[in-house]
Amino acid sequence: MNADTFNELPSHVWPTHARRQEDGVVTIAGVPLPEIVEEYGSPAFVIDEADFRCRCRTMAEAFGGADHVHYAAKAFLTRAVARWVDEEGLCLDVASDNELQIALAAEFPAERIAAHGNNKTVEFLRRCVERGVGRIVLDSFQEIERLGAVAEQAGVVQPVLVRVKPGIEAHTHEFIATAHEDQKFGFSLASGSALKAAREVLEHPHLRLVGLHCHVGSQVFDAEGFSQAAERVLGLLGTILSELGSLHPGGREGLAQQLSTLDLGGGYGIAYLAQEQPLDVAAVAADLLAKVAAQAEELALPTPTVMVEPGRAIAGPSTVTVYTVGTVKDVHVGDDRVRRYLSVDGGMSDNIRPALYGAQYDARVVSRFVDGDPVESRVVGSHCESGDILIENAHFPNDIEPGDILAIPATGAYCYAMSSRYNAFGRPPVIVVSSGKARVMLRRETVEDLLALEAE
């Protein structure tokens, strides 16, 4: 890209309150990014609090109410984030015992939490039951047995959802597609195991089946997949009512009232590059809700409450990662072709997604304007690994130099959450910006933190 384009900040990729000032410095929520680097060092995650909160409200509006939206904690969770989600009225999904404990430490209401996972431990299930978690999403027959025993021991009836594999091939990367048959999550619709699971739950005196769950995948842009999944799971709901209604004291009608939830997961795609467009969630929601209502009417079912679980679509665009450029190296790659390597002071330890499944990102210099000619470039990290590549193929201005501050947007989801300590790098800090001020949400890990874990 040429320098003029490179100096622009694509609004659909960057946080809502990102601005480039007259001197070329980029601010978010009125806070200059170079000042954050000066005070807190780099790399650092910078999150626009107002942007995050606004996306919570947008989701709530699209799907008919904040209580219809569960923020997927696996995207990024701290006590502060849990409090934001609570204050915006959303519910919360957790996928591990530790995520649950973080949410509870933030005093998030347990009745508005749903618990996920394909291999929940007895300890995790026990904590869910004892603390009054509102929904547990069942993922295997062993889990039905384990949870039933835990609930019986606690003397309670635990509300649950059965996770269904609807057999939808989401158009996304294999590692983040979750609705097809050959993967670890849920009960198969095609094989009949989902219906069998529903029967086992309905027959258990300490489990209460309140709905069905499915999730087509992550970073999905094909809206039709959501509709197809809803159609198939609604068909299963009709079968459950017809074949298993006799298991409920109130018969088919009573079971229909009990099975009031259709959780369609998350996976709404966001833009990582200027040429991409995020999924129009409002349009998808309107279409999806209309189709669910129409099919329910066709099947003579009460219209279920549609629940969704966005994580990336809320957290992702609200955050950038700022780095300092260190080494700039021209590498001959054949004939007269040269690629410029821009090395930054982070890398795969703070963003594993490019190495894990080829995720692509945008980047901009945020400490000044650049005006050089475009050259073939690659942004790489500082780790002792050839695959430590943040941006593999790009054309950046040739006047980027050591000391420039480079920012990669849309890093709020699955970056800090999947970060590591490779090469003994401490995890970066997370800095919140709001109304012209910056504050630390998570401090930078230090070598003292690493050494403190050693037992001898």
mmCIF file of C-alpha atoms in Angstrom, residues 72-279:
data_model
loop_
_atom_site.group_PDB
_atom_site.id
_atom_site.type_symbol
_atom_site.label_atom_id
_atom_site.label_comp_id
_atom_site.label_asym_id
_atom_site.label_seq_id
_atom_site.Cartn_x
_atom_site.Cartn_y
_atom_site.Cartn_z
ATOM 1 C CA ALA A 72 -17.817 -15.649 25.570
ATOM 2 C CA ALA A 73 -15.166 -15.269 28.269
ATOM 3 C CA LYS A 74 -12.649 -17.411 26.388
ATOM 4 C CA ALA A 75 -12.030 -14.485 24.015
ATOM 5 C CA PHE A 76 -10.613 -12.374 26.854
ATOM 6 C CA LEU A 77 -11.476 -12.298 30.534
ATOM 7 C CA THR A 78 -10.371 -10.411 33.603
ATOM 8 C CA ARG A 79 -12.325 -9.308 36.637
ATOM 9 C CA ALA A 80 -12.647 -5.852 35.081
ATOM 10 C CA VAL A 81 -14.022 -7.310 31.839
ATOM 11 C CA ALA A 82 -16.488 -9.423 33.808
ATOM 12 C CA ARG A 83 -17.657 -6.279 35.606
ATOM 13 C CA TRP A 84 -18.097 -4.433 32.291
ATOM 14 C CA VAL A 85 -20.198 -7.302 30.953
ATOM 15 C CA ASP A 86 -22.254 -7.352 34.144
ATOM 16 C CA GLU A 87 -22.799 -3.589 34.090
ATOM 17 C CA GLU A 88 -23.989 -3.788 30.488
ATOM 18 C CA GLY A 89 -26.496 -6.459 31.542
ATOM 19 C CA LEU A 90 -25.109 -9.323 29.452
ATOM 20 C CA CYS A 91 -24.737 -12.901 30.586
ATOM 21 C CA LEU A 92 -21.399 -14.732 30.552
ATOM 22 C CA ASP A 93 -20.043 -17.995 29.161
ATOM 23 C CA VAL A 94 -17.112 -19.716 30.837
ATOM 24 C CA ALA A 95 -15.170 -22.659 29.432
ATOM 25 C CA SER A 96 -13.052 -23.677 32.416
ATOM 26 C CA ASP A 97 -13.071 -23.768 36.205
ATOM 27 C CA ASN A 98 -10.576 -20.896 36.358
ATOM 28 C CA GLU A 99 -12.693 -18.722 34.070
ATOM 29 C CA LEU A 100 -15.614 -19.414 36.395
ATOM 30 C CA GLN A 101 -13.557 -18.454 39.436
ATOM 31 C CA ILE A 102 -12.428 -15.200 37.799
ATOM 32 C CA ALA A 103 -16.056 -14.342 37.058
ATOM 33 C CA LEU A 104 -17.110 -15.175 40.607
ATOM 34 C CA ALA A 105 -14.203 -13.126 41.985
ATOM 35 C CA ALA A 106 -15.666 -10.194 40.057
ATOM 36 C CA GLU A 107 -19.003 -10.936 41.766
ATOM 37 C CA PHE A 108 -20.642 -11.728 38.451
ATOM 38 C CA PRO A 109 -24.110 -13.182 39.197
ATOM 39 C CA ALA A 110 -23.790 -16.962 38.935
ATOM 40 C CA GLU A 111 -27.342 -17.347 37.670
ATOM 41 C CA ARG A 112 -26.302 -15.433 34.534
ATOM 42 C CA ILE A 113 -23.349 -17.734 33.799
ATOM 43 C CA ALA A 114 -23.324 -20.701 31.409
ATOM 44 C CA ALA A 115 -20.575 -23.318 31.621
ATOM 45 C CA HIS A 116 -19.024 -24.910 28.534
ATOM 46 C CA GLY A 117 -16.345 -27.525 27.896
ATOM 47 C CA ASN A 118 -15.934 -30.958 26.353
ATOM 48 C CA ASN A 119 -14.112 -32.393 29.392
ATOM 49 C CA LYS A 120 -15.418 -30.665 32.502
ATOM 50 C CA THR A 121 -13.897 -32.058 35.664
ATOM 51 C CA VAL A 122 -15.985 -33.123 38.615
ATOM 52 C CA GLU A 123 -14.481 -30.183 40.544
ATOM 53 C CA PHE A 124 -15.622 -27.760 37.840
ATOM 54 C CA LEU A 125 -19.109 -29.252 37.761
ATOM 55 C CA ARG A 126 -19.325 -29.223 41.547
ATOM 56 C CA ARG A 127 -18.358 -25.547 41.707
ATOM 57 C CA CYS A 128 -20.956 -24.747 39.030
ATOM 58 C CA VAL A 129 -23.687 -26.528 40.977
ATOM 59 C CA GLU A 130 -22.698 -25.234 44.411
ATOM 60 C CA ARG A 131 -22.431 -21.619 43.241
ATOM 61 C CA GLY A 132 -25.712 -21.728 41.313
ATOM 62 C CA VAL A 133 -24.499 -21.398 37.725
ATOM 63 C CA GLY A 134 -27.561 -20.803 35.580
ATOM 64 C CA ARG A 135 -26.841 -23.227 32.733
ATOM 65 C CA ILE A 136 -24.429 -26.074 32.131
ATOM 66 C CA VAL A 137 -23.998 -27.096 28.498
ATOM 67 C CA LEU A 138 -23.726 -30.878 28.346
ATOM 68 C CA ASP A 139 -21.202 -32.314 25.922
ATOM 69 C CA SER A 140 -21.030 -36.093 26.501
ATOM 70 C CA PHE A 141 -22.875 -39.019 28.037
ATOM 71 C CA GLN A 142 -20.178 -39.293 30.720
ATOM 72 C CA GLU A 143 -20.850 -35.681 31.621
ATOM 73 C CA ILE A 144 -24.561 -36.349 32.004
ATOM 74 C CA GLU A 145 -23.673 -39.071 34.484
ATOM 75 C CA ARG A 146 -21.090 -36.939 36.334
ATOM 76 C CA LEU A 147 -23.270 -33.869 36.587
ATOM 77 C CA GLY A 148 -26.285 -35.910 37.621
ATOM 78 C CA ALA A 149 -24.302 -37.390 40.494
ATOM 79 C CA VAL A 150 -22.970 -33.980 41.561
ATOM 80 C CA ALA A 151 -26.435 -32.416 41.463
ATOM 81 C CA GLU A 152 -27.939 -35.346 43.392
ATOM 82 C CA GLN A 153 -25.252 -35.072 46.055
ATOM 83 C CA ALA A 154 -25.971 -31.327 46.359
ATOM 84 C CA GLY A 155 -29.703 -31.963 46.515
ATOM 85 C CA VAL A 156 -30.542 -29.646 43.627
ATOM 86 C CA VAL A 157 -31.987 -29.826 40.127
ATOM 87 C CA GLN A 158 -29.470 -28.316 37.696
ATOM 88 C CA PRO A 159 -30.704 -26.584 34.509
ATOM 89 C CA VAL A 160 -28.817 -27.816 31.434
ATOM 90 C CA LEU A 161 -28.618 -27.479 27.657
ATOM 91 C CA VAL A 162 -27.652 -30.310 25.312
ATOM 92 C CA ARG A 163 -24.996 -29.293 22.784
ATOM 93 C CA VAL A 164 -25.910 -30.504 19.298
ATOM 94 C CA LYS A 165 -23.702 -31.006 16.255
ATOM 95 C CA PRO A 166 -26.067 -29.973 13.453
ATOM 96 C CA GLY A 167 -23.721 -31.120 10.671
ATOM 97 C CA ILE A 168 -23.056 -27.661 9.209
ATOM 98 C CA GLU A 169 -19.750 -27.113 7.400
ATOM 99 C CA ALA A 170 -18.888 -23.564 8.397
ATOM 100 C CA HIS A 171 -16.685 -21.707 5.914
ATOM 101 C CA THR A 172 -13.826 -21.078 8.289
ATOM 102 C CA HIS A 173 -10.550 -22.666 9.317
ATOM 103 C CA GLU A 174 -10.716 -26.340 10.328
ATOM 104 C CA PHE A 175 -9.428 -25.576 13.830
ATOM 105 C CA ILE A 176 -12.305 -23.164 14.581
ATOM 106 C CA ALA A 177 -15.170 -24.984 12.863
ATOM 107 C CA THR A 178 -17.296 -26.746 15.473
ATOM 108 C CA ALA A 179 -20.617 -27.882 13.957
ATOM 109 C CA HIS A 180 -19.497 -30.670 11.613
ATOM 110 C CA GLU A 181 -19.485 -34.315 12.652
ATOM 111 C CA ASP A 182 -15.765 -35.107 12.942
ATOM 112 C CA GLN A 183 -14.812 -32.888 15.894
ATOM 113 C CA LYS A 184 -14.840 -33.127 19.652
ATOM 114 C CA PHE A 185 -17.815 -31.003 20.698
ATOM 115 C CA GLY A 186 -21.397 -32.040 21.322
ATOM 116 C CA PHE A 187 -23.852 -34.778 20.409
ATOM 117 C CA SER A 188 -24.464 -35.762 16.806
ATOM 118 C CA LEU A 189 -27.830 -34.946 15.328
ATOM 119 C CA ALA A 190 -27.394 -37.332 12.397
ATOM 120 C CA SER A 191 -26.476 -40.375 14.494
ATOM 121 C CA GLY A 192 -29.302 -39.916 16.975
ATOM 122 C CA SER A 193 -27.003 -39.350 19.965
ATOM 123 C CA ALA A 194 -28.439 -35.869 20.563
ATOM 124 C CA LEU A 195 -31.940 -37.307 20.924
ATOM 125 C CA LYS A 196 -30.577 -40.052 23.181
ATOM 126 C CA ALA A 197 -28.836 -37.437 25.344
ATOM 127 C CA ALA A 198 -32.072 -35.473 25.673
ATOM 128 C CA ARG A 199 -33.831 -38.649 26.815
ATOM 129 C CA GLU A 200 -31.182 -39.381 29.457
ATOM 130 C CA VAL A 201 -31.415 -35.856 30.823
ATOM 131 C CA LEU A 202 -35.202 -35.902 30.924
ATOM 132 C CA GLU A 203 -35.104 -39.197 32.806
ATOM 133 C CA HIS A 204 -32.683 -37.867 35.426
ATOM 134 C CA PRO A 205 -34.438 -36.429 38.500
ATOM 135 C CA HIS A 206 -31.649 -33.939 39.235
ATOM 136 C CA LEU A 207 -31.210 -32.496 35.741
ATOM 137 C CA ARG A 208 -33.638 -30.139 34.013
ATOM 138 C CA LEU A 209 -33.375 -29.801 30.241
ATOM 139 C CA VAL A 210 -34.196 -26.183 29.402
ATOM 140 C CA GLY A 211 -33.035 -26.012 25.796
ATOM 141 C CA LEU A 212 -30.613 -26.959 23.048
ATOM 142 C CA HIS A 213 -27.273 -25.497 22.056
ATOM 143 C CA CYS A 214 -25.143 -25.444 18.916
ATOM 144 C CA HIS A 215 -22.199 -23.464 17.597
ATOM 145 C CA VAL A 216 -21.236 -23.472 13.909
ATOM 146 C CA GLY A 217 -17.701 -22.142 14.375
ATOM 147 C CA SER A 218 -15.656 -18.978 14.805
ATOM 148 C CA GLN A 219 -14.908 -16.120 12.432
ATOM 149 C CA VAL A 220 -17.875 -17.042 10.224
ATOM 150 C CA PHE A 221 -18.994 -14.679 7.459
ATOM 151 C CA ASP A 222 -21.563 -16.907 5.747
ATOM 152 C CA ALA A 223 -24.767 -15.956 7.564
ATOM 153 C CA GLU A 224 -26.638 -18.881 6.002
ATOM 154 C CA GLY A 225 -24.806 -21.293 8.290
ATOM 155 C CA PHE A 226 -26.485 -19.816 11.353
ATOM 156 C CA SER A 227 -29.941 -20.196 9.770
ATOM 157 C CA GLN A 228 -29.268 -23.782 8.701
ATOM 158 C CA ALA A 229 -28.079 -24.683 12.177
ATOM 159 C CA ALA A 230 -31.169 -23.118 13.750
ATOM 160 C CA GLU A 231 -33.417 -25.012 11.331
ATOM 161 C CA ARG A 232 -31.852 -28.378 12.127
ATOM 162 C CA VAL A 233 -31.810 -27.867 15.892
ATOM 163 C CA LEU A 234 -35.438 -26.715 15.837
ATOM 164 C CA GLY A 235 -36.249 -29.915 13.971
ATOM 165 C CA LEU A 236 -34.631 -31.860 16.807
ATOM 166 C CA LEU A 237 -36.672 -29.882 19.308
ATOM 167 C CA GLY A 238 -39.820 -30.956 17.511
ATOM 168 C CA THR A 239 -38.678 -34.594 17.596
ATOM 169 C CA ILE A 240 -37.926 -34.361 21.321
ATOM 170 C CA LEU A 241 -41.402 -33.012 22.023
ATOM 171 C CA SER A 242 -43.070 -35.676 19.876
ATOM 172 C CA GLU A 243 -41.084 -38.684 21.095
ATOM 173 C CA LEU A 244 -40.205 -37.697 24.659
ATOM 174 C CA GLY A 245 -43.126 -35.532 25.724
ATOM 175 C CA SER A 246 -44.492 -38.382 27.803
ATOM 176 C CA LEU A 247 -41.443 -38.144 30.088
ATOM 177 C CA HIS A 248 -42.624 -34.755 31.350
ATOM 178 C CA PRO A 249 -45.396 -34.493 33.968
ATOM 179 C CA GLY A 250 -47.097 -31.889 31.823
ATOM 180 C CA GLY A 251 -46.785 -33.919 28.653
ATOM 181 C CA ARG A 252 -45.747 -32.421 25.333
ATOM 182 C CA GLU A 253 -47.125 -28.987 26.205
ATOM 183 C CA GLY A 254 -45.338 -28.891 29.539
ATOM 184 C CA LEU A 255 -42.069 -30.001 27.972
ATOM 185 C CA ALA A 256 -42.447 -27.375 25.238
ATOM 186 C CA GLN A 257 -42.705 -24.664 27.885
ATOM 187 C CA GLN A 258 -39.647 -26.054 29.675
ATOM 188 C CA LEU A 259 -37.503 -26.271 26.513
ATOM 189 C CA SER A 260 -37.619 -22.539 25.990
ATOM 190 C CA THR A 261 -34.001 -21.807 24.988
ATOM 191 C CA LEU A 262 -32.301 -22.149 21.618
ATOM 192 C CA ASP A 263 -28.650 -21.161 22.034
ATOM 193 C CA LEU A 264 -27.014 -20.650 18.641
ATOM 194 C CA GLY A 265 -23.519 -19.824 19.888
ATOM 195 C CA GLY A 266 -21.325 -17.085 18.490
ATOM 196 C CA GLY A 267 -18.730 -16.953 15.759
ATOM 197 C CA TYR A 268 -19.617 -13.643 14.122
ATOM 198 C CA GLY A 269 -16.767 -12.656 11.845
ATOM 199 C CA ILE A 270 -14.891 -9.366 12.302
ATOM 200 C CA ALA A 271 -12.626 -7.489 9.913
ATOM 201 C CA TYR A 272 -8.895 -7.914 10.463
ATOM 202 C CA LEU A 273 -7.850 -6.312 7.171
ATOM 203 C CA ALA A 274 -8.914 -3.115 5.418
ATOM 204 C CA GLN A 275 -10.376 -5.039 2.480
ATOM 205 C CA GLU A 276 -12.569 -7.195 4.744
ATOM 206 C CA GLN A 277 -15.990 -6.310 6.077
ATOM 207 C CA PRO A 278 -17.348 -7.536 9.420
ATOM 208 C CA LEU A 279 -20.500 -9.607 9.484
#
